[in-house]
Every structure is written in C-alpha cells, then in structure tokens.
C-alpha cells in the first residue's frame, strides 16, 4: 500500500476512497498484472504527453503511472460553474491515467464525441478544452433541466 502525492486533494480523496493505492513495480522476469472491472464498468486509459493536463474526478480514479502529477485548480469559467463546482482535479503528464466509467466510453477521437452530452457523462477532458453550452432559454429549463455540453473544435474529452 502507498499514498501517492498524499498532500493533493486530501478531502476529496478521502471521500472518494482514493487516498491509498496499491503500488505495482514492473521488473524483468515478473509476471503481468491484470486488473478486472466489475460488470458494467470499463477502464479508460489516457496517455498523457509531457505537460498535458486532464481534468477528472477522484470518484472515477483507478490508477496512474509514477510520472503523473496531481493538482487542484480553481476555475471561475462559466462552463466550470455549470458543472456545479469551482475546484477541479487535474493530472499532468507524462504518464498514464486510468479512470473507470459506468457504461460505454466515447473518446475524443471518435465521431460520436462531437455530439452534445449531459454534464454528468463527462469523465475527463483536457484542461484547456472549451465547450458550447446547449440548453433551452426559458425559466423552467434553466432551473429544472440539466445542461448539455458540446466540445469545441478538436478538444479531447
């Protein structure tokens, strides 16, 4: 058991159960390690380039490679506030970030990723990604309907 970057996001990590993790050291001659998800859960691997930052939630956090740095950021962008919070968790590469998803995953390279989706279905996105907000402009929809977001350009989600 290890406590990677224990000083980052203490409260959300405790609440989501991602405070401690198992450490796997891959050495020559050692057998492979297999991770299995529960039924209906998929693992998503995001290979982060050097300096690339991805926003994610600790509730979906499974694993990371040793070079990934975790951080918390504060954002007052309109899109951020529509997600219901102002503090976000980021992972910065180089390295691999592994998240879990309930249901099928649509990644940024797929054509379906350009469609609008409800905010609760966003698993992770590049920190500099921009979104179009899609909603009806009447009082009932503003207060009682969810917000749908559509990525701009080729941003990865």
Coordinates of C-alpha atoms in Angstrom, one line a residue:
X1 CA 0.0 0.0 0.0
X2 CA 1.2 3.5 -0.8
X3 CA -0.1 7.1 -0.5
X4 CA 0.9 8.8 -3.8
X5 CA 1.0 12.6 -3.6
X6 CA -0.9 12.4 -0.2
X7 CA -0.8 16.2 0.0
X8 CA -3.0 16.7 -3.1
X9 CA -6.8 16.9 -2.7
X10 CA -6.9 15.4 0.8
X11 CA -10.7 15.8 1.4
X12 CA -12.0 14.6 -2.0
X13 CA -9.6 11.7 -2.0
X14 CA -10.8 10.6 1.5
X15 CA -14.4 11.0 0.5
X16 CA -14.0 9.0 -2.8
X17 CA -11.8 6.3 -1.2
X18 CA -8.8 7.0 -3.4
X19 CA -6.5 8.0 -0.6
X20 CA -4.3 4.9 -0.6
X21 CA -3.4 2.8 -3.6
X22 CA -1.6 -0.4 -4.4
X23 CA 1.9 0.0 -5.9
X24 CA 3.0 -2.3 -8.7
X25 CA 6.7 -2.3 -9.7
X26 CA 7.3 -3.9 -13.1
X27 CA 10.6 -5.7 -13.2
X28 CA 12.2 -8.0 -15.7
X29 CA 11.1 -11.6 -15.1
X30 CA 8.0 -10.6 -13.2
X31 CA 4.6 -11.8 -14.4
X32 CA 2.0 -9.5 -15.8
X33 CA -0.6 -7.8 -13.6
X34 CA -4.2 -8.0 -14.7
X35 CA -6.9 -5.6 -13.5
X36 CA -10.6 -6.5 -13.8
X37 CA -13.5 -4.2 -13.5
X38 CA -17.0 -5.1 -12.2
X39 CA -19.8 -5.9 -14.6
X40 CA -20.8 -2.7 -16.4
X41 CA -17.6 -0.8 -15.6
X42 CA -14.9 -0.1 -18.2
X43 CA -11.4 1.1 -17.6
X44 CA -10.2 4.1 -19.6
X45 CA -6.5 4.8 -20.2
X46 CA -5.4 8.3 -21.1
X47 CA -1.8 8.5 -22.2
X48 CA -0.7 12.0 -21.2
X49 CA 2.1 13.7 -23.1
X50 CA 4.7 15.8 -21.2
X51 CA 2.9 18.9 -19.9
X52 CA -0.6 17.7 -21.0
X53 CA -3.2 18.2 -18.2
X54 CA -6.5 16.4 -17.9
X55 CA -9.4 17.3 -15.6
X56 CA -11.1 14.3 -13.9
X57 CA -12.9 13.4 -10.7
X58 CA -11.4 11.3 -7.9
X59 CA -14.6 9.2 -7.8
X60 CA -13.5 7.7 -11.2
X61 CA -9.8 7.5 -10.4
X62 CA -8.3 4.0 -10.6
X63 CA -4.5 4.3 -11.3
X64 CA -1.7 6.4 -12.6
X65 CA 1.9 5.9 -13.6
X66 CA 4.7 7.4 -11.5
X67 CA 5.4 10.4 -13.7
X68 CA 1.8 11.8 -13.4
X69 CA 1.4 14.8 -11.1
X70 CA -1.9 15.5 -9.4
X71 CA -3.1 19.0 -8.6
X72 CA -6.3 21.0 -7.7
X73 CA -7.3 24.0 -9.7
X74 CA -9.8 26.8 -9.1
X75 CA -11.9 27.9 -12.1
X76 CA -14.5 30.7 -12.5
X77 CA -15.3 30.0 -16.1
X78 CA -19.0 29.8 -17.0
X79 CA -18.6 26.2 -18.2
X80 CA -16.9 25.3 -15.0
X81 CA -19.7 26.7 -12.9
X82 CA -22.3 24.8 -15.0
X83 CA -20.6 21.6 -13.8
X84 CA -21.6 22.6 -10.3
X85 CA -18.2 23.3 -8.8
X86 CA -15.2 25.6 -8.9
X87 CA -12.5 23.2 -7.7
X88 CA -11.3 20.6 -10.1
X89 CA -8.6 17.8 -10.0
X90 CA -6.0 17.6 -12.8
X91 CA -3.4 15.1 -13.8
X92 CA -0.4 16.3 -15.7
X93 CA 1.9 14.1 -17.7
X94 CA 4.0 12.5 -18.9
X95 CA 2.4 9.2 -18.0
X96 CA -0.8 7.2 -17.9
X97 CA -4.0 8.0 -16.1
X98 CA -6.6 5.2 -15.6
X99 CA -10.2 6.0 -14.9
X100 CA -13.4 3.9 -14.6
X101 CA -16.6 4.5 -16.5
X102 CA -20.1 3.2 -15.9
X103 CA -21.2 2.2 -19.3
X104 CA -19.7 2.6 -22.8
X105 CA -17.0 5.1 -23.3
X106 CA -16.8 7.5 -26.2
X107 CA -13.4 9.0 -26.6
X108 CA -12.3 12.3 -28.2
X109 CA -11.1 10.6 -31.4
X110 CA -14.4 9.1 -32.2
X111 CA -17.0 11.0 -34.3
X112 CA -19.7 10.5 -31.6
X113 CA -17.5 12.6 -29.2
X114 CA -18.5 15.7 -31.1
X115 CA -22.2 15.3 -30.0
X116 CA -23.6 17.2 -27.1
X117 CA -23.8 15.2 -23.8
X118 CA -25.1 15.8 -20.4
X119 CA -22.5 17.2 -18.0
X120 CA -22.7 14.2 -15.7
X121 CA -21.5 11.9 -18.5
X122 CA -18.1 13.8 -18.9
X123 CA -15.4 11.5 -17.5
X124 CA -12.4 13.6 -18.3
X125 CA -11.3 16.4 -20.6
X126 CA -8.2 18.3 -21.4
X127 CA -7.7 21.3 -19.1
X128 CA -7.7 23.8 -21.9
X129 CA -10.8 22.2 -23.6
X130 CA -13.7 24.6 -24.4
X131 CA -17.4 23.7 -24.5
X132 CA -20.5 25.1 -26.2
X133 CA -23.4 25.2 -23.7
X134 CA -26.7 23.9 -25.1
X135 CA -29.9 24.5 -23.3
X136 CA -33.3 26.0 -23.8
X137 CA -33.7 29.6 -22.9
X138 CA -36.8 29.6 -20.7
X139 CA -37.1 29.8 -16.9
X140 CA -38.2 26.2 -16.4
X141 CA -35.4 24.7 -18.4
X142 CA -32.8 26.9 -16.8
X143 CA -33.7 25.8 -13.3
X144 CA -35.0 22.2 -13.8
X145 CA -33.2 20.7 -16.8
X146 CA -29.6 19.5 -17.0
X147 CA -27.0 21.3 -19.1
X148 CA -25.7 19.7 -22.3
X149 CA -22.2 20.5 -23.4
X150 CA -20.6 20.1 -26.8
X151 CA -16.8 20.2 -27.2
X152 CA -15.4 22.9 -29.4
X153 CA -13.0 22.1 -32.3
X154 CA -10.9 19.0 -31.7
X155 CA -10.5 19.3 -28.0
X156 CA -10.2 15.9 -26.3
X157 CA -13.0 14.6 -24.0

